[in-house]
PDB file of C-alpha atoms in Angstrom:
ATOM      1  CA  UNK A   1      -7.437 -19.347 -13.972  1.00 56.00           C
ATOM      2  CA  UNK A   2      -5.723 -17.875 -16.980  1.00 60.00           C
ATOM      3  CA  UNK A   3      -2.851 -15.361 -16.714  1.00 58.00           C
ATOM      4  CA  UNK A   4      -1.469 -13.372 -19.221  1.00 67.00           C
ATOM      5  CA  UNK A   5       2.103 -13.974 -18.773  1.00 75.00           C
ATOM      6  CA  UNK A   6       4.431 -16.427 -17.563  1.00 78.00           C
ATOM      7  CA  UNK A   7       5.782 -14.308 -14.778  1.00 76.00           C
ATOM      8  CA  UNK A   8       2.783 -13.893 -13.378  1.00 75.00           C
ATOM      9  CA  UNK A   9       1.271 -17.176 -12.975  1.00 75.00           C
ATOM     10  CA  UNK A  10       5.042 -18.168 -11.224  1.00 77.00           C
ATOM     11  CA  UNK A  11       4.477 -15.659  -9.094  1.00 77.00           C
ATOM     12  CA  UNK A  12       0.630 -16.578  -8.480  1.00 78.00           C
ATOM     13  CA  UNK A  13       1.652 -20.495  -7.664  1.00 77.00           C
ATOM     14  CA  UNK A  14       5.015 -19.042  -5.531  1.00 79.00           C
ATOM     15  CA  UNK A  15       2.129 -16.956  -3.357  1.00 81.00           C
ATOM     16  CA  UNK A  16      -0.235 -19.766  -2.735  1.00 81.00           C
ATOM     17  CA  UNK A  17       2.480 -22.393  -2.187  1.00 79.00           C
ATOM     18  CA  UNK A  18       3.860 -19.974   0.564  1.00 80.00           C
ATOM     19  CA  UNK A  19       0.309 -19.990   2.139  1.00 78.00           C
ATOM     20  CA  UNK A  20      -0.571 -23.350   2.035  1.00 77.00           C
ATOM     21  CA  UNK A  21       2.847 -23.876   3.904  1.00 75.00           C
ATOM     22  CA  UNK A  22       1.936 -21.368   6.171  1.00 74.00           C
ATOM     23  CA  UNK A  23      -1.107 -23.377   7.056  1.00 74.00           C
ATOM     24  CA  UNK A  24       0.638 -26.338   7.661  1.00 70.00           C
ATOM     25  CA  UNK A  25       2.973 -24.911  10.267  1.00 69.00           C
ATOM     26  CA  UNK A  26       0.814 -22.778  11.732  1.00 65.00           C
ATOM     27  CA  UNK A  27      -1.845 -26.147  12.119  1.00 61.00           C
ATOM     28  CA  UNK A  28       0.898 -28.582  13.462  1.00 62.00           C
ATOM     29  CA  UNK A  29       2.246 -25.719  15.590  1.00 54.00           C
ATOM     30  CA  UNK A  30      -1.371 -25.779  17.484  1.00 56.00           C
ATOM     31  CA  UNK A  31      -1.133 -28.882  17.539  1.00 51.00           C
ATOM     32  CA  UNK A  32       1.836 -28.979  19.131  1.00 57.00           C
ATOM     33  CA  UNK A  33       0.916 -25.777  21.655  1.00 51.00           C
ATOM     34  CA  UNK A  34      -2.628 -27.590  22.843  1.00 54.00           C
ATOM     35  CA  UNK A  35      -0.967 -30.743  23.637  1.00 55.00           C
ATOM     36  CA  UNK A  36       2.170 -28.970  25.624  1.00 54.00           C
ATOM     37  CA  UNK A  37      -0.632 -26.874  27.130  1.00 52.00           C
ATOM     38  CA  UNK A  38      -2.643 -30.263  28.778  1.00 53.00           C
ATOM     39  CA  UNK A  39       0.319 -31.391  29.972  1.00 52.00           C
ATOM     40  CA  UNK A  40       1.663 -28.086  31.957  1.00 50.00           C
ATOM     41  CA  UNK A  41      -1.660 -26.736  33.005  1.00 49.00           C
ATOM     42  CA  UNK A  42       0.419 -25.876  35.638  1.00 48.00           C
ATOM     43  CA  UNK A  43       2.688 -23.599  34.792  1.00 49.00           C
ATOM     44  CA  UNK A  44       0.334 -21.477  33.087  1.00 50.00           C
ATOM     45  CA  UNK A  45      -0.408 -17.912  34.639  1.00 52.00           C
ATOM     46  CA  UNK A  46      -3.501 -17.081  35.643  1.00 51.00           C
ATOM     47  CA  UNK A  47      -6.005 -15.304  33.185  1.00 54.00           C
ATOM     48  CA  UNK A  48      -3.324 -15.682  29.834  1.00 57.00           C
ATOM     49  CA  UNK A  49      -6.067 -16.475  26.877  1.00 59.00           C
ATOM     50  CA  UNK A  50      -4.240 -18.755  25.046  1.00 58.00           C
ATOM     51  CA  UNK A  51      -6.372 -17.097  22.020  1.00 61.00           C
ATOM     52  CA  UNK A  52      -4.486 -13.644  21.766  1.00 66.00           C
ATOM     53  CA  UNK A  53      -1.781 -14.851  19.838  1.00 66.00           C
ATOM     54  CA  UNK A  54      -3.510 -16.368  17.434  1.00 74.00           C
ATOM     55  CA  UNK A  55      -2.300 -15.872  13.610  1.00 76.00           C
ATOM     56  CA  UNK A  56      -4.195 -14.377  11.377  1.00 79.00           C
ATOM     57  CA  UNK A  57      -3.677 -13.926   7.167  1.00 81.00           C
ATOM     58  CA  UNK A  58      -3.310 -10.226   6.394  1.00 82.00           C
ATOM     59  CA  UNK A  59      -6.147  -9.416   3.781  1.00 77.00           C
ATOM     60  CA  UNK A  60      -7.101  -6.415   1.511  1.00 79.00           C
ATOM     61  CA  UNK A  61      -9.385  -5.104   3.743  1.00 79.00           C
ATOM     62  CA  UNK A  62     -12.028  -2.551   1.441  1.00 81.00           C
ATOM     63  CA  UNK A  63      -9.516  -2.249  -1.556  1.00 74.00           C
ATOM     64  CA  UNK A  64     -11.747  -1.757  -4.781  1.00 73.00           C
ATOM     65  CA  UNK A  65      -8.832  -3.093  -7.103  1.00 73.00           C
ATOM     66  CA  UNK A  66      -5.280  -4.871  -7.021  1.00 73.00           C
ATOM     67  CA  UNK A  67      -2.905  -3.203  -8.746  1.00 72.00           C
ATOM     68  CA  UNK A  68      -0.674  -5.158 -10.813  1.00 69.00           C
ATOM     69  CA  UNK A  69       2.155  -6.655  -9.462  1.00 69.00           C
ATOM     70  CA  UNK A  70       4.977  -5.690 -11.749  1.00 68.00           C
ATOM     71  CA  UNK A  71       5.536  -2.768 -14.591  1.00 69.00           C
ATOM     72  CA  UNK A  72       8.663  -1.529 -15.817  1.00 64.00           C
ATOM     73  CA  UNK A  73       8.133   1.998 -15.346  1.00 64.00           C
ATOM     74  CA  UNK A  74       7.067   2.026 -11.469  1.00 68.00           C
ATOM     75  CA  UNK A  75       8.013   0.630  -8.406  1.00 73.00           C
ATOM     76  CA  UNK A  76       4.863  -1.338  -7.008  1.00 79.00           C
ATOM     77  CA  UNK A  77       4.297  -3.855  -3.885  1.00 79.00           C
ATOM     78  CA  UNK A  78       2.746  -3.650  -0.570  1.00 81.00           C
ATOM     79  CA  UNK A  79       2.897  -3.050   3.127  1.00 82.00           C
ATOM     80  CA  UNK A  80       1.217  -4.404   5.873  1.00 84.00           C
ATOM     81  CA  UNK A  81      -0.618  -2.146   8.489  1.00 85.00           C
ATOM     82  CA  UNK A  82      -2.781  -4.256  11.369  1.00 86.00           C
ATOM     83  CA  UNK A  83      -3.446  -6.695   9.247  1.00 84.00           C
ATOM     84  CA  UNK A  84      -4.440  -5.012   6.140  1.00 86.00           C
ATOM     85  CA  UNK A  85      -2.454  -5.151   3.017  1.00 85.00           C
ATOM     86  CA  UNK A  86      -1.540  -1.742   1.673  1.00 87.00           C
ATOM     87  CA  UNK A  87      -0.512  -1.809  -2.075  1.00 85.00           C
ATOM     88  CA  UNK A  88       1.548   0.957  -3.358  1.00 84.00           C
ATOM     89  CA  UNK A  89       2.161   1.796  -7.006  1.00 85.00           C
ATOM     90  CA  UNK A  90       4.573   3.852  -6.786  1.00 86.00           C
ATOM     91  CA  UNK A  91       7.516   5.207  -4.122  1.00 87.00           C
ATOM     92  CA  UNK A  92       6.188   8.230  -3.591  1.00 88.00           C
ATOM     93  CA  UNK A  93       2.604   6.129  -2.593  1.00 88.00           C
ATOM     94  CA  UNK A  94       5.013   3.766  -0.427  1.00 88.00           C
ATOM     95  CA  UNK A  95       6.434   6.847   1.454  1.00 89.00           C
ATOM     96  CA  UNK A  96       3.030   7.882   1.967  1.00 90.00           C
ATOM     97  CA  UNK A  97       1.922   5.025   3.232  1.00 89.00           C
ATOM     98  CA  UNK A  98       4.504   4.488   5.996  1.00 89.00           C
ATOM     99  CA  UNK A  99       4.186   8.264   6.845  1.00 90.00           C
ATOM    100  CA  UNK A 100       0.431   7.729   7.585  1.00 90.00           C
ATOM    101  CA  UNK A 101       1.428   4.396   9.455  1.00 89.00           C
ATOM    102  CA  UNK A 102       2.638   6.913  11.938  1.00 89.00           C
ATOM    103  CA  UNK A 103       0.254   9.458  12.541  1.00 89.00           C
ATOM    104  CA  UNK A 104      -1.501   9.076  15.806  1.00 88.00           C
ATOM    105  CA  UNK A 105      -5.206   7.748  16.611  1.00 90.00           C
ATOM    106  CA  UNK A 106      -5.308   5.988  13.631  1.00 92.00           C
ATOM    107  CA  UNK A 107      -7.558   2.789  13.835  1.00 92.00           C
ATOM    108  CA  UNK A 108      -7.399   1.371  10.373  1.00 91.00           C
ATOM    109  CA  UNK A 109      -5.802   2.299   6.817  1.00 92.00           C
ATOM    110  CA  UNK A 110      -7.188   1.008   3.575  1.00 91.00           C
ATOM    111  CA  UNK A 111      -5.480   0.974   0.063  1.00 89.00           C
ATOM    112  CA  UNK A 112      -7.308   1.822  -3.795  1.00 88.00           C
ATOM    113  CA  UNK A 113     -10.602   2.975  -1.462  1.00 87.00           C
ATOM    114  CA  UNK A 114     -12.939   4.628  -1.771  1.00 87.00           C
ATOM    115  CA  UNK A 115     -14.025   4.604  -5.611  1.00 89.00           C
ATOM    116  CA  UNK A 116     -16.111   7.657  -6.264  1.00 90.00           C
ATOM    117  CA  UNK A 117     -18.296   9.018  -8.689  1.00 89.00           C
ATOM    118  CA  UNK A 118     -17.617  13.307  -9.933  1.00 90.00           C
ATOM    119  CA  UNK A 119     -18.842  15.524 -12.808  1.00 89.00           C
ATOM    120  CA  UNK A 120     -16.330  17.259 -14.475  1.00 88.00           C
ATOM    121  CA  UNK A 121     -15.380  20.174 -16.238  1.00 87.00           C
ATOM    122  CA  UNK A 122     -17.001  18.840 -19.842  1.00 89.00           C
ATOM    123  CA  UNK A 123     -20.201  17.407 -18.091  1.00 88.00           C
ATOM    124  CA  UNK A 124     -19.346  13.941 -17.680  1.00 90.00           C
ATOM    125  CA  UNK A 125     -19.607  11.682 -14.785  1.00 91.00           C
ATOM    126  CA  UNK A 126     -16.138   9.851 -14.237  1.00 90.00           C
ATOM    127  CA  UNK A 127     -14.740   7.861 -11.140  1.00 91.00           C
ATOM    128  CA  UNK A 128     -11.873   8.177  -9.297  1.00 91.00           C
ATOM    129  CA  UNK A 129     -10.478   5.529  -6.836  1.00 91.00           C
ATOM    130  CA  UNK A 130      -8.514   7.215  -4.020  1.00 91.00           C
ATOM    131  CA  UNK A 131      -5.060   5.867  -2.967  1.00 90.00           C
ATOM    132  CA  UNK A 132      -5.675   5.470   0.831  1.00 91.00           C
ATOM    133  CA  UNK A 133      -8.481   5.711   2.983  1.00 93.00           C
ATOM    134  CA  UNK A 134      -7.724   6.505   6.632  1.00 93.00           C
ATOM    135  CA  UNK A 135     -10.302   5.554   9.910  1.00 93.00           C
ATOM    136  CA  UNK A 136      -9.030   7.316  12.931  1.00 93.00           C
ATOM    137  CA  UNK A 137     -10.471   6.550  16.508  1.00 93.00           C
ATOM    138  CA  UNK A 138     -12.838   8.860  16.683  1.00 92.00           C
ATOM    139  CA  UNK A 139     -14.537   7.787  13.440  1.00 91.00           C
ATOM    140  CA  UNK A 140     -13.605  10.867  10.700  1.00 92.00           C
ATOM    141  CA  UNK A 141     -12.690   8.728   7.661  1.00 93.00           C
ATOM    142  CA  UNK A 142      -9.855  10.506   5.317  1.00 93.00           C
ATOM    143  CA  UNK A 143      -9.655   9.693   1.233  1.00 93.00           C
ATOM    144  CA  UNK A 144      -6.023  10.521   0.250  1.00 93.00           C
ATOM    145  CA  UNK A 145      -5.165  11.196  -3.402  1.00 93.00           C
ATOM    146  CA  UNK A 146      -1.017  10.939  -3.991  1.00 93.00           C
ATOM    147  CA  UNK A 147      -0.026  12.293  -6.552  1.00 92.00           C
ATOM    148  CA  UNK A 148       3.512  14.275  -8.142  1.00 92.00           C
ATOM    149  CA  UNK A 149       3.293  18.172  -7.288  1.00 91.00           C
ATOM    150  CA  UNK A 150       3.526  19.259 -10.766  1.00 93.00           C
ATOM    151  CA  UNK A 151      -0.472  17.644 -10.872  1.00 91.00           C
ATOM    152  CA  UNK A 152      -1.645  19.659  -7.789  1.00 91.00           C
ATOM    153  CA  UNK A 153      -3.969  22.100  -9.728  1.00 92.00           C
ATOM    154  CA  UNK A 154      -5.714  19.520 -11.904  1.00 91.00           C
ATOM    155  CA  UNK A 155      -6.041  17.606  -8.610  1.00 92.00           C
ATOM    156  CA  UNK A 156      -7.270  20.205  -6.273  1.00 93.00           C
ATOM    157  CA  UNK A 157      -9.804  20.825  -8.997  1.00 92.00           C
ATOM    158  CA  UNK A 158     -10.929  17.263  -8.830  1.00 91.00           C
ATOM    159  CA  UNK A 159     -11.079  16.882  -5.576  1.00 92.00           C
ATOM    160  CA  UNK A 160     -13.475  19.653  -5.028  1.00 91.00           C
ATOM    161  CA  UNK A 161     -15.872  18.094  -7.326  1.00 90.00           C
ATOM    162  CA  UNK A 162     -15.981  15.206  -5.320  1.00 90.00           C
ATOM    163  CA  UNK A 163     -16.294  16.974  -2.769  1.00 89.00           C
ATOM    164  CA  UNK A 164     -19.077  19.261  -4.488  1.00 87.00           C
ATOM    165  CA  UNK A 165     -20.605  15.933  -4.979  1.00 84.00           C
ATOM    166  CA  UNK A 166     -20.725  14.552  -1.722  1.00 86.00           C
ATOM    167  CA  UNK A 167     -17.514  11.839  -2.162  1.00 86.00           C
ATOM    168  CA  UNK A 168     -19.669   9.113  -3.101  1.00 82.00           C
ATOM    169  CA  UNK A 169     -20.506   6.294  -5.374  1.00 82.00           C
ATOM    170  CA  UNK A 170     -23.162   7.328  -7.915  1.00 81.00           C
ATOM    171  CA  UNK A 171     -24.901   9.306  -5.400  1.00 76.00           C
ATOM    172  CA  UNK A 172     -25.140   6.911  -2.657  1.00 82.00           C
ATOM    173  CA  UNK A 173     -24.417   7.142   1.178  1.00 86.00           C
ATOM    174  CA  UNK A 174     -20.963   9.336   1.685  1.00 86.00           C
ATOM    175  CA  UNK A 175     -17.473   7.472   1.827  1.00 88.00           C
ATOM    176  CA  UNK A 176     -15.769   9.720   3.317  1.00 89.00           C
ATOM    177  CA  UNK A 177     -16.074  13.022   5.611  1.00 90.00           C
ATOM    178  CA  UNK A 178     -13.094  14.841   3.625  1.00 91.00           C
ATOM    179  CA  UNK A 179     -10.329  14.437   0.950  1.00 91.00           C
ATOM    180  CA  UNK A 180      -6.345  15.262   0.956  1.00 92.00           C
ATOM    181  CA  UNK A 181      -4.346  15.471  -1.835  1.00 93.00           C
ATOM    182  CA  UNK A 182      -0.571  14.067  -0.349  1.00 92.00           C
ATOM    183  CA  UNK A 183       2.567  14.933  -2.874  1.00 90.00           C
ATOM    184  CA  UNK A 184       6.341  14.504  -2.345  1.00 89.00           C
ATOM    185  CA  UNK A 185       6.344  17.843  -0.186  1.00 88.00           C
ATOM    186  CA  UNK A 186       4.595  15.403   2.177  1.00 84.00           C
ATOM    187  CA  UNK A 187       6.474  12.559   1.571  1.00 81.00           C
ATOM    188  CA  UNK A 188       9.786  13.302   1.545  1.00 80.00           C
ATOM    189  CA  UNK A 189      12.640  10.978   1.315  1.00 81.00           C
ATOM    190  CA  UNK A 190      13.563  12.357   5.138  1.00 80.00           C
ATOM    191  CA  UNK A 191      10.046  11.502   6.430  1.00 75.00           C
ATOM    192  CA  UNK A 192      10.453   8.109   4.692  1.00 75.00           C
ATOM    193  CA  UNK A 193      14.048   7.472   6.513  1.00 75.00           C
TER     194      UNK A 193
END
């Protein structure tokens, strides 16, 4: 695998070093839990499935891209909601994404999903790749843009040509039932706190 830098191939062999010990402990401490579990047989309560606490590896559920992990001029990472890693690129993106963390009847968030496919004012097709995608219980899916408020015309504008366009992928199957355009108004350093 080639890398570009230094930093990030250290930080690319610091990852998978952390997961491979992660396997080991988490094998040996099966081990360890199956063979305490034949010997007190016992003492274990009646209809506990042994199977429910059972780690799993958070993954990047439908993200389209990975954003890089470092740049000088933005604060980037991740979160982790249900699983699902949730990379931010910026801090008003990682407000945002705790802030939807909290809304009710969510079922599942995704991060850099859905890309789509819009005409724009010139004529030409471009693609956009929305911040977060949102699943709530009763199935409506959600494509958030986030983006400074000083952008919120250009944005709007955008958004209602992918809208116009039926939010989807070179005029495939819809991705999404509706967009939302989320700005620091929405997440505020007091909703963050």
């Amino acid at each position: 695998m080639s890398f570009k830098n230094r930093v990030a191939r250290k930080l690319y062999m610091k990852r998978e070093a952390i997961v491979a010990a992660s396997r080991a402990a988490l094998v040996s401490h099966e081990v360890k839990v199956e063979s305490s579990l034949e010997t007190s047989s016992s003492l274990k309560p009646a209809g506990e499935n042994t199977e429910t606490f059972r780690y799993t590896a958070p993954h990047p559920g439908l993200a389209t891209r990975r954003p890089a992990l470092k740049q000088a001029k933005t604060s980037r990472g991740h979160s982790i909601f249900r699983g699902i890693i949730l990379w931010h690129e910026s801090l008003l993106e990682l407000r945002i994404s705790y802030l939807l963390q909290t809304w009710k009847s969510v079922r599942e968030i995704h991060s850099q999903y859905p890309r789509v496919t819009y005409v724009d004012a010139d004529g030409r097709t471009r693609t956009h790749t929305f911040d977060y995608y949102v699943v709530f219980e009763d199935g409506r899916r959600l494509a958030i843009a986030v983006k400074m408020n000083r952008k919120r015309a250009s944005m709007l504008d955008m958004l209602t040509r992918i809208e116009n366009d039926g939010i989807s992928h070179k005029g495939g199957r819809p991705l999404a039932d509706e967009t939302r355009l989320m700005t620091e108004k929405d997440g505020t350093v007091a909703s963050f706190h």
